[in-house]
Amino acid sequence: MALRPIDNALSIVPDGLRPKKQAKVSIQPQKKASEISVNDENKAPLPQPIDASVDYVASEDLKPFQDPESNIQSLVEGLDSKDWVKVCQSLNDARRFSLYHPGLLLPVLEKVMLVVVKSMKNPRSALCKTSIMAASDIFNAYGEKLLSTDSSAFDQLLLQLLLKASQDKKFVCEEADKSLTAMVNSIAALPLLQKLRGFVNHGNLRVRAKAAVSISNSVYKMGSEEIKEFGSVTLLQMASDLLNDRLPEAREAARSIVLSVYEAFTENEKLDTEEDWQSFCQSNLSMIQAQLMIKVVSSQ
């Protein structure tokens, strides 16, 4: 049975569809940038705004530093700034380091990730989107190395991306979806699934759905041996919860997970009949769960 990953916002975006030009967005900051805290989520904007702008620069339009060694210290200072526009600029510099000088950024990568997380929480859309774009470039540059950094930094980053992908502000949501796609494409499925599995029971139904999509796309990448190593039964139990979810996105992701496990099962065991599948499900799952798995496969 030939399977395809589910078609949703996290589907892989071909390089040709990425924007080729910088999109300039006008920003109305507070009167005094020095009074702004990067993590101030509650203050209303002050009167008499000054003009400022933030460029959303596509990854392919970012350039390497001519003298990266002399710029790394100013990067750290910029990330600590209380001026949110300066933080945006520093996050774009962090993207340049991750793409062209990853070795220089690696010693301060954990700090960068924490600033990215902090900026995602900021109510300013420009700062939030810039931080999400930085997360995408960091995923593409470092992949599984991110899992060897402070685990809490990656966990916080993953949570914030799921939350931003679940919100109503479309341009932020779409950017977060792209970042989650970059994460799935750059990190091996097994360790990533260990991080994602806890979110299928998250209290926010949109977070559950976004996590389910990332899980299904990760499982689709796995071979039969990897699925067996992670646990076919574990994946089916995970999917059974999502099959009854309120959001169609989560239910479709769950069906994709089940079909990936079914394909791996028939390939690994040299089986091709639904009877063997039914026996496997009934032997390892509850009656209700087994019925759900059987129904998904028989409906294909």
mmCIF file with all atom_site columns, C-alpha atoms in Angstrom, residues 62-236:
data_model
loop_
_atom_site.group_PDB
_atom_site.id
_atom_site.type_symbol
_atom_site.label_atom_id
_atom_site.label_alt_id
_atom_site.label_comp_id
_atom_site.label_asym_id
_atom_site.label_entity_id
_atom_site.label_seq_id
_atom_site.pdbx_PDB_ins_code
_atom_site.Cartn_x
_atom_site.Cartn_y
_atom_site.Cartn_z
_atom_site.occupancy
_atom_site.B_iso_or_equiv
_atom_site.pdbx_formal_charge
_atom_site.auth_seq_id
_atom_site.auth_comp_id
_atom_site.auth_asym_id
_atom_site.auth_atom_id
_atom_site.pdbx_PDB_model_num
ATOM 1   C CA . LEU A 1 62  ? 20.433 36.352 4.215  1.00 0.00 ? 62  LEU A CA 1
ATOM 2   C CA . LYS A 1 63  ? 24.155 36.954 3.689  1.00 0.00 ? 63  LYS A CA 1
ATOM 3   C CA . PRO A 1 64  ? 27.230 35.690 5.563  1.00 0.00 ? 64  PRO A CA 1
ATOM 4   C CA . PHE A 1 65  ? 29.265 38.031 7.756  1.00 0.00 ? 65  PHE A CA 1
ATOM 5   C CA . GLN A 1 66  ? 32.511 39.334 6.305  1.00 0.00 ? 66  GLN A CA 1
ATOM 6   C CA . ASP A 1 67  ? 34.117 39.155 9.739  1.00 0.00 ? 67  ASP A CA 1
ATOM 7   C CA . PRO A 1 68  ? 31.961 36.750 11.785 1.00 0.00 ? 68  PRO A CA 1
ATOM 8   C CA . GLU A 1 69  ? 34.398 36.451 14.704 1.00 0.00 ? 69  GLU A CA 1
ATOM 9   C CA . SER A 1 70  ? 34.058 40.154 15.500 1.00 0.00 ? 70  SER A CA 1
ATOM 10  C CA . ASN A 1 71  ? 30.266 40.027 15.210 1.00 0.00 ? 71  ASN A CA 1
ATOM 11  C CA . ILE A 1 72  ? 29.537 37.183 17.607 1.00 0.00 ? 72  ILE A CA 1
ATOM 12  C CA . GLN A 1 73  ? 29.951 39.291 20.764 1.00 0.00 ? 73  GLN A CA 1
ATOM 13  C CA . SER A 1 74  ? 27.730 42.071 19.465 1.00 0.00 ? 74  SER A CA 1
ATOM 14  C CA . LEU A 1 75  ? 25.137 39.392 18.691 1.00 0.00 ? 75  LEU A CA 1
ATOM 15  C CA . VAL A 1 76  ? 24.955 38.345 22.333 1.00 0.00 ? 76  VAL A CA 1
ATOM 16  C CA . GLU A 1 77  ? 24.670 41.969 23.422 1.00 0.00 ? 77  GLU A CA 1
ATOM 17  C CA . GLY A 1 78  ? 21.916 42.604 20.897 1.00 0.00 ? 78  GLY A CA 1
ATOM 18  C CA . LEU A 1 79  ? 19.877 39.632 22.057 1.00 0.00 ? 79  LEU A CA 1
ATOM 19  C CA . ASP A 1 80  ? 19.973 41.053 25.597 1.00 0.00 ? 80  ASP A CA 1
ATOM 20  C CA . SER A 1 81  ? 18.727 44.468 24.451 1.00 0.00 ? 81  SER A CA 1
ATOM 21  C CA . LYS A 1 82  ? 15.518 45.953 25.863 1.00 0.00 ? 82  LYS A CA 1
ATOM 22  C CA . ASP A 1 83  ? 14.864 47.544 22.477 1.00 0.00 ? 83  ASP A CA 1
ATOM 23  C CA . TRP A 1 84  ? 12.592 45.089 20.654 1.00 0.00 ? 84  TRP A CA 1
ATOM 24  C CA . VAL A 1 85  ? 13.681 46.364 17.221 1.00 0.00 ? 85  VAL A CA 1
ATOM 25  C CA . LYS A 1 86  ? 17.296 45.662 18.172 1.00 0.00 ? 86  LYS A CA 1
ATOM 26  C CA . VAL A 1 87  ? 16.281 42.165 19.264 1.00 0.00 ? 87  VAL A CA 1
ATOM 27  C CA . CYS A 1 88  ? 14.653 41.598 15.851 1.00 0.00 ? 88  CYS A CA 1
ATOM 28  C CA . GLN A 1 89  ? 17.861 42.658 14.140 1.00 0.00 ? 89  GLN A CA 1
ATOM 29  C CA . SER A 1 90  ? 19.903 40.385 16.397 1.00 0.00 ? 90  SER A CA 1
ATOM 30  C CA . LEU A 1 91  ? 17.619 37.435 15.696 1.00 0.00 ? 91  LEU A CA 1
ATOM 31  C CA . ASN A 1 92  ? 18.194 37.964 11.979 1.00 0.00 ? 92  ASN A CA 1
ATOM 32  C CA . ASP A 1 93  ? 21.918 38.031 12.710 1.00 0.00 ? 93  ASP A CA 1
ATOM 33  C CA . ALA A 1 94  ? 21.524 34.763 14.619 1.00 0.00 ? 94  ALA A CA 1
ATOM 34  C CA . ARG A 1 95  ? 19.905 33.323 11.494 1.00 0.00 ? 95  ARG A CA 1
ATOM 35  C CA . ARG A 1 96  ? 22.931 34.428 9.450  1.00 0.00 ? 96  ARG A CA 1
ATOM 36  C CA . PHE A 1 97  ? 25.271 32.756 11.931 1.00 0.00 ? 97  PHE A CA 1
ATOM 37  C CA . SER A 1 98  ? 23.241 29.522 11.911 1.00 0.00 ? 98  SER A CA 1
ATOM 38  C CA . LEU A 1 99  ? 23.222 29.362 8.116  1.00 0.00 ? 99  LEU A CA 1
ATOM 39  C CA . TYR A 1 100 ? 26.797 30.428 7.360  1.00 0.00 ? 100 TYR A CA 1
ATOM 40  C CA . HIS A 1 101 ? 28.824 30.250 10.577 1.00 0.00 ? 101 HIS A CA 1
ATOM 41  C CA . PRO A 1 102 ? 27.134 27.522 12.680 1.00 0.00 ? 102 PRO A CA 1
ATOM 42  C CA . GLY A 1 103 ? 30.316 26.635 14.538 1.00 0.00 ? 103 GLY A CA 1
ATOM 43  C CA . LEU A 1 104 ? 30.630 30.141 15.947 1.00 0.00 ? 104 LEU A CA 1
ATOM 44  C CA . LEU A 1 105 ? 27.027 30.195 17.117 1.00 0.00 ? 105 LEU A CA 1
ATOM 45  C CA . LEU A 1 106 ? 27.098 26.758 18.720 1.00 0.00 ? 106 LEU A CA 1
ATOM 46  C CA . PRO A 1 107 ? 28.645 27.860 22.077 1.00 0.00 ? 107 PRO A CA 1
ATOM 47  C CA . VAL A 1 108 ? 25.786 30.333 22.627 1.00 0.00 ? 108 VAL A CA 1
ATOM 48  C CA . LEU A 1 109 ? 23.061 28.299 20.899 1.00 0.00 ? 109 LEU A CA 1
ATOM 49  C CA . GLU A 1 110 ? 21.188 27.541 24.110 1.00 0.00 ? 110 GLU A CA 1
ATOM 50  C CA . LYS A 1 111 ? 21.006 31.252 24.942 1.00 0.00 ? 111 LYS A CA 1
ATOM 51  C CA . VAL A 1 112 ? 19.799 32.007 21.426 1.00 0.00 ? 112 VAL A CA 1
ATOM 52  C CA . MET A 1 113 ? 17.060 29.377 21.732 1.00 0.00 ? 113 MET A CA 1
ATOM 53  C CA . LEU A 1 114 ? 15.871 30.878 25.019 1.00 0.00 ? 114 LEU A CA 1
ATOM 54  C CA . VAL A 1 115 ? 15.719 34.350 23.452 1.00 0.00 ? 115 VAL A CA 1
ATOM 55  C CA . VAL A 1 116 ? 13.767 32.864 20.548 1.00 0.00 ? 116 VAL A CA 1
ATOM 56  C CA . VAL A 1 117 ? 11.287 31.374 23.017 1.00 0.00 ? 117 VAL A CA 1
ATOM 57  C CA . LYS A 1 118 ? 11.011 34.632 24.952 1.00 0.00 ? 118 LYS A CA 1
ATOM 58  C CA . SER A 1 119 ? 10.428 36.596 21.749 1.00 0.00 ? 119 SER A CA 1
ATOM 59  C CA . MET A 1 120 ? 7.684  34.214 20.608 1.00 0.00 ? 120 MET A CA 1
ATOM 60  C CA . LYS A 1 121 ? 5.780  35.106 23.766 1.00 0.00 ? 121 LYS A CA 1
ATOM 61  C CA . ASN A 1 122 ? 5.979  38.804 22.984 1.00 0.00 ? 122 ASN A CA 1
ATOM 62  C CA . PRO A 1 123 ? 2.685  40.393 21.852 1.00 0.00 ? 123 PRO A CA 1
ATOM 63  C CA . ARG A 1 124 ? 4.456  42.279 19.046 1.00 0.00 ? 124 ARG A CA 1
ATOM 64  C CA . SER A 1 125 ? 3.744  40.312 15.884 1.00 0.00 ? 125 SER A CA 1
ATOM 65  C CA . ALA A 1 126 ? 6.937  41.480 14.155 1.00 0.00 ? 126 ALA A CA 1
ATOM 66  C CA . LEU A 1 127 ? 9.147  40.199 16.967 1.00 0.00 ? 127 LEU A CA 1
ATOM 67  C CA . CYS A 1 128 ? 7.137  36.991 17.243 1.00 0.00 ? 128 CYS A CA 1
ATOM 68  C CA . LYS A 1 129 ? 7.349  36.197 13.528 1.00 0.00 ? 129 LYS A CA 1
ATOM 69  C CA . THR A 1 130 ? 11.057 37.023 13.352 1.00 0.00 ? 130 THR A CA 1
ATOM 70  C CA . SER A 1 131 ? 11.728 34.610 16.226 1.00 0.00 ? 131 SER A CA 1
ATOM 71  C CA . ILE A 1 132 ? 9.782  31.856 14.467 1.00 0.00 ? 132 ILE A CA 1
ATOM 72  C CA . MET A 1 133 ? 11.802 32.396 11.288 1.00 0.00 ? 133 MET A CA 1
ATOM 73  C CA . ALA A 1 134 ? 14.939 32.135 13.419 1.00 0.00 ? 134 ALA A CA 1
ATOM 74  C CA . ALA A 1 135 ? 13.713 28.819 14.821 1.00 0.00 ? 135 ALA A CA 1
ATOM 75  C CA . SER A 1 136 ? 13.315 27.428 11.286 1.00 0.00 ? 136 SER A CA 1
ATOM 76  C CA . ASP A 1 137 ? 16.874 28.330 10.316 1.00 0.00 ? 137 ASP A CA 1
ATOM 77  C CA . ILE A 1 138 ? 18.193 26.912 13.578 1.00 0.00 ? 138 ILE A CA 1
ATOM 78  C CA . PHE A 1 139 ? 16.391 23.615 12.920 1.00 0.00 ? 139 PHE A CA 1
ATOM 79  C CA . ASN A 1 140 ? 17.798 23.429 9.398  1.00 0.00 ? 140 ASN A CA 1
ATOM 80  C CA . ALA A 1 141 ? 21.318 24.264 10.549 1.00 0.00 ? 141 ALA A CA 1
ATOM 81  C CA . TYR A 1 142 ? 21.656 22.080 13.645 1.00 0.00 ? 142 TYR A CA 1
ATOM 82  C CA . GLY A 1 143 ? 19.064 19.308 13.411 1.00 0.00 ? 143 GLY A CA 1
ATOM 83  C CA . GLU A 1 144 ? 19.605 16.672 16.073 1.00 0.00 ? 144 GLU A CA 1
ATOM 84  C CA . LYS A 1 145 ? 22.373 18.696 17.730 1.00 0.00 ? 145 LYS A CA 1
ATOM 85  C CA . LEU A 1 146 ? 19.565 20.710 19.290 1.00 0.00 ? 146 LEU A CA 1
ATOM 86  C CA . LEU A 1 147 ? 18.592 17.673 21.335 1.00 0.00 ? 147 LEU A CA 1
ATOM 87  C CA . SER A 1 148 ? 22.059 17.555 22.879 1.00 0.00 ? 148 SER A CA 1
ATOM 88  C CA . THR A 1 149 ? 21.695 21.095 24.237 1.00 0.00 ? 149 THR A CA 1
ATOM 89  C CA . ASP A 1 150 ? 19.746 21.870 27.386 1.00 0.00 ? 150 ASP A CA 1
ATOM 90  C CA . SER A 1 151 ? 16.619 19.735 27.002 1.00 0.00 ? 151 SER A CA 1
ATOM 91  C CA . SER A 1 152 ? 14.406 22.353 28.614 1.00 0.00 ? 152 SER A CA 1
ATOM 92  C CA . ALA A 1 153 ? 15.353 24.922 25.953 1.00 0.00 ? 153 ALA A CA 1
ATOM 93  C CA . PHE A 1 154 ? 14.223 22.634 23.137 1.00 0.00 ? 154 PHE A CA 1
ATOM 94  C CA . ASP A 1 155 ? 11.078 21.629 25.038 1.00 0.00 ? 155 ASP A CA 1
ATOM 95  C CA . GLN A 1 156 ? 10.126 25.272 25.552 1.00 0.00 ? 156 GLN A CA 1
ATOM 96  C CA . LEU A 1 157 ? 10.767 26.021 21.893 1.00 0.00 ? 157 LEU A CA 1
ATOM 97  C CA . LEU A 1 158 ? 8.605  23.106 20.765 1.00 0.00 ? 158 LEU A CA 1
ATOM 98  C CA . LEU A 1 159 ? 5.741  24.151 23.035 1.00 0.00 ? 159 LEU A CA 1
ATOM 99  C CA . GLN A 1 160 ? 5.807  27.740 21.818 1.00 0.00 ? 160 GLN A CA 1
ATOM 100 C CA . LEU A 1 161 ? 5.807  26.669 18.163 1.00 0.00 ? 161 LEU A CA 1
ATOM 101 C CA . LEU A 1 162 ? 2.789  24.445 18.750 1.00 0.00 ? 162 LEU A CA 1
ATOM 102 C CA . LEU A 1 163 ? 1.018  27.293 20.520 1.00 0.00 ? 163 LEU A CA 1
ATOM 103 C CA . LYS A 1 164 ? 1.815  29.813 17.786 1.00 0.00 ? 164 LYS A CA 1
ATOM 104 C CA . ALA A 1 165 ? 0.720  27.364 15.081 1.00 0.00 ? 165 ALA A CA 1
ATOM 105 C CA . SER A 1 166 ? -2.575 27.047 16.952 1.00 0.00 ? 166 SER A CA 1
ATOM 106 C CA . GLN A 1 167 ? -3.473 30.729 17.235 1.00 0.00 ? 167 GLN A CA 1
ATOM 107 C CA . ASP A 1 168 ? -5.812 32.803 15.081 1.00 0.00 ? 168 ASP A CA 1
ATOM 108 C CA . LYS A 1 169 ? -3.308 35.327 13.697 1.00 0.00 ? 169 LYS A CA 1
ATOM 109 C CA . LYS A 1 170 ? -2.844 33.801 10.254 1.00 0.00 ? 170 LYS A CA 1
ATOM 110 C CA . PHE A 1 171 ? 0.604  35.065 9.250  1.00 0.00 ? 171 PHE A CA 1
ATOM 111 C CA . VAL A 1 172 ? 2.093  33.975 12.581 1.00 0.00 ? 172 VAL A CA 1
ATOM 112 C CA . CYS A 1 173 ? 0.300  30.616 12.427 1.00 0.00 ? 173 CYS A CA 1
ATOM 113 C CA . GLU A 1 174 ? 1.556  29.916 8.896  1.00 0.00 ? 174 GLU A CA 1
ATOM 114 C CA . GLU A 1 175 ? 5.133  30.781 9.855  1.00 0.00 ? 175 GLU A CA 1
ATOM 115 C CA . ALA A 1 176 ? 4.939  28.446 12.854 1.00 0.00 ? 176 ALA A CA 1
ATOM 116 C CA . ASP A 1 177 ? 3.636  25.660 10.615 1.00 0.00 ? 177 ASP A CA 1
ATOM 117 C CA . LYS A 1 178 ? 6.660  26.123 8.358  1.00 0.00 ? 178 LYS A CA 1
ATOM 118 C CA . SER A 1 179 ? 8.968  25.975 11.351 1.00 0.00 ? 179 SER A CA 1
ATOM 119 C CA . LEU A 1 180 ? 7.391  22.747 12.589 1.00 0.00 ? 180 LEU A CA 1
ATOM 120 C CA . THR A 1 181 ? 7.887  21.303 9.106  1.00 0.00 ? 181 THR A CA 1
ATOM 121 C CA . ALA A 1 182 ? 11.562 22.296 9.235  1.00 0.00 ? 182 ALA A CA 1
ATOM 122 C CA . MET A 1 183 ? 11.825 20.591 12.616 1.00 0.00 ? 183 MET A CA 1
ATOM 123 C CA . VAL A 1 184 ? 10.324 17.321 11.322 1.00 0.00 ? 184 VAL A CA 1
ATOM 124 C CA . ASN A 1 185 ? 12.546 17.357 8.230  1.00 0.00 ? 185 ASN A CA 1
ATOM 125 C CA . SER A 1 186 ? 15.788 18.059 10.085 1.00 0.00 ? 186 SER A CA 1
ATOM 126 C CA . ILE A 1 187 ? 15.507 15.872 13.210 1.00 0.00 ? 187 ILE A CA 1
ATOM 127 C CA . ALA A 1 188 ? 15.414 12.071 13.184 1.00 0.00 ? 188 ALA A CA 1
ATOM 128 C CA . ALA A 1 189 ? 11.963 10.672 13.841 1.00 0.00 ? 189 ALA A CA 1
ATOM 129 C CA . LEU A 1 190 ? 12.732 8.504  16.872 1.00 0.00 ? 190 LEU A CA 1
ATOM 130 C CA . PRO A 1 191 ? 14.102 11.176 19.229 1.00 0.00 ? 191 PRO A CA 1
ATOM 131 C CA . LEU A 1 192 ? 11.578 13.721 17.971 1.00 0.00 ? 192 LEU A CA 1
ATOM 132 C CA . LEU A 1 193 ? 8.647  11.403 18.666 1.00 0.00 ? 193 LEU A CA 1
ATOM 133 C CA . GLN A 1 194 ? 9.799  11.117 22.249 1.00 0.00 ? 194 GLN A CA 1
ATOM 134 C CA . LYS A 1 195 ? 9.427  14.891 22.509 1.00 0.00 ? 195 LYS A CA 1
ATOM 135 C CA . LEU A 1 196 ? 6.093  15.067 20.689 1.00 0.00 ? 196 LEU A CA 1
ATOM 136 C CA . ARG A 1 197 ? 4.253  12.145 22.264 1.00 0.00 ? 197 ARG A CA 1
ATOM 137 C CA . GLY A 1 198 ? 3.254  14.034 25.409 1.00 0.00 ? 198 GLY A CA 1
ATOM 138 C CA . PHE A 1 199 ? 1.366  16.662 23.419 1.00 0.00 ? 199 PHE A CA 1
ATOM 139 C CA . VAL A 1 200 ? -1.329 14.287 22.147 1.00 0.00 ? 200 VAL A CA 1
ATOM 140 C CA . ASN A 1 201 ? -2.989 14.730 25.529 1.00 0.00 ? 201 ASN A CA 1
ATOM 141 C CA . HIS A 1 202 ? -2.563 18.498 25.717 1.00 0.00 ? 202 HIS A CA 1
ATOM 142 C CA . GLY A 1 203 ? -5.556 20.427 27.021 1.00 0.00 ? 203 GLY A CA 1
ATOM 143 C CA . ASN A 1 204 ? -5.611 22.738 23.994 1.00 0.00 ? 204 ASN A CA 1
ATOM 144 C CA . LEU A 1 205 ? -7.291 20.858 21.135 1.00 0.00 ? 205 LEU A CA 1
ATOM 145 C CA . ARG A 1 206 ? -5.436 22.900 18.496 1.00 0.00 ? 206 ARG A CA 1
ATOM 146 C CA . VAL A 1 207 ? -2.092 22.064 20.089 1.00 0.00 ? 207 VAL A CA 1
ATOM 147 C CA . ARG A 1 208 ? -3.083 18.383 20.034 1.00 0.00 ? 208 ARG A CA 1
ATOM 148 C CA . ALA A 1 209 ? -3.874 18.649 16.333 1.00 0.00 ? 209 ALA A CA 1
ATOM 149 C CA . LYS A 1 210 ? -0.601 20.369 15.444 1.00 0.00 ? 210 LYS A CA 1
ATOM 150 C CA . ALA A 1 211 ? 1.344  17.812 17.471 1.00 0.00 ? 211 ALA A CA 1
ATOM 151 C CA . ALA A 1 212 ? -0.564 15.003 15.747 1.00 0.00 ? 212 ALA A CA 1
ATOM 152 C CA . VAL A 1 213 ? 0.411  16.348 12.325 1.00 0.00 ? 213 VAL A CA 1
ATOM 153 C CA . SER A 1 214 ? 4.098  16.482 13.302 1.00 0.00 ? 214 SER A CA 1
ATOM 154 C CA . ILE A 1 215 ? 3.882  12.953 14.718 1.00 0.00 ? 215 ILE A CA 1
ATOM 155 C CA . SER A 1 216 ? 2.228  11.560 11.583 1.00 0.00 ? 216 SER A CA 1
ATOM 156 C CA . ASN A 1 217 ? 4.807  13.181 9.310  1.00 0.00 ? 217 ASN A CA 1
ATOM 157 C CA . SER A 1 218 ? 7.615  11.840 11.496 1.00 0.00 ? 218 SER A CA 1
ATOM 158 C CA . VAL A 1 219 ? 6.142  8.332  11.425 1.00 0.00 ? 219 VAL A CA 1
ATOM 159 C CA . TYR A 1 220 ? 5.796  8.523  7.652  1.00 0.00 ? 220 TYR A CA 1
ATOM 160 C CA . LYS A 1 221 ? 9.583  9.014  7.434  1.00 0.00 ? 221 LYS A CA 1
ATOM 161 C CA . MET A 1 222 ? 10.288 5.898  9.497  1.00 0.00 ? 222 MET A CA 1
ATOM 162 C CA . GLY A 1 223 ? 11.063 2.455  8.134  1.00 0.00 ? 223 GLY A CA 1
ATOM 163 C CA . SER A 1 224 ? 9.533  -0.709 9.550  1.00 0.00 ? 224 SER A CA 1
ATOM 164 C CA . GLU A 1 225 ? 12.482 -1.306 11.892 1.00 0.00 ? 225 GLU A CA 1
ATOM 165 C CA . GLU A 1 226 ? 12.253 2.208  13.328 1.00 0.00 ? 226 GLU A CA 1
ATOM 166 C CA . ILE A 1 227 ? 8.522  1.831  13.890 1.00 0.00 ? 227 ILE A CA 1
ATOM 167 C CA . LYS A 1 228 ? 9.157  -1.482 15.611 1.00 0.00 ? 228 LYS A CA 1
ATOM 168 C CA . GLU A 1 229 ? 11.873 0.130  17.756 1.00 0.00 ? 229 GLU A CA 1
ATOM 169 C CA . PHE A 1 230 ? 9.604  2.953  18.865 1.00 0.00 ? 230 PHE A CA 1
ATOM 170 C CA . GLY A 1 231 ? 6.719  0.545  19.353 1.00 0.00 ? 231 GLY A CA 1
ATOM 171 C CA . SER A 1 232 ? 3.876  -0.254 16.969 1.00 0.00 ? 232 SER A CA 1
ATOM 172 C CA . VAL A 1 233 ? 1.475  -0.693 19.855 1.00 0.00 ? 233 VAL A CA 1
ATOM 173 C CA . THR A 1 234 ? 2.548  2.628  21.392 1.00 0.00 ? 234 THR A CA 1
ATOM 174 C CA . LEU A 1 235 ? 1.863  4.405  18.112 1.00 0.00 ? 235 LEU A CA 1
ATOM 175 C CA . LEU A 1 236 ? -1.532 2.743  17.742 1.00 0.00 ? 236 LEU A CA 1
#
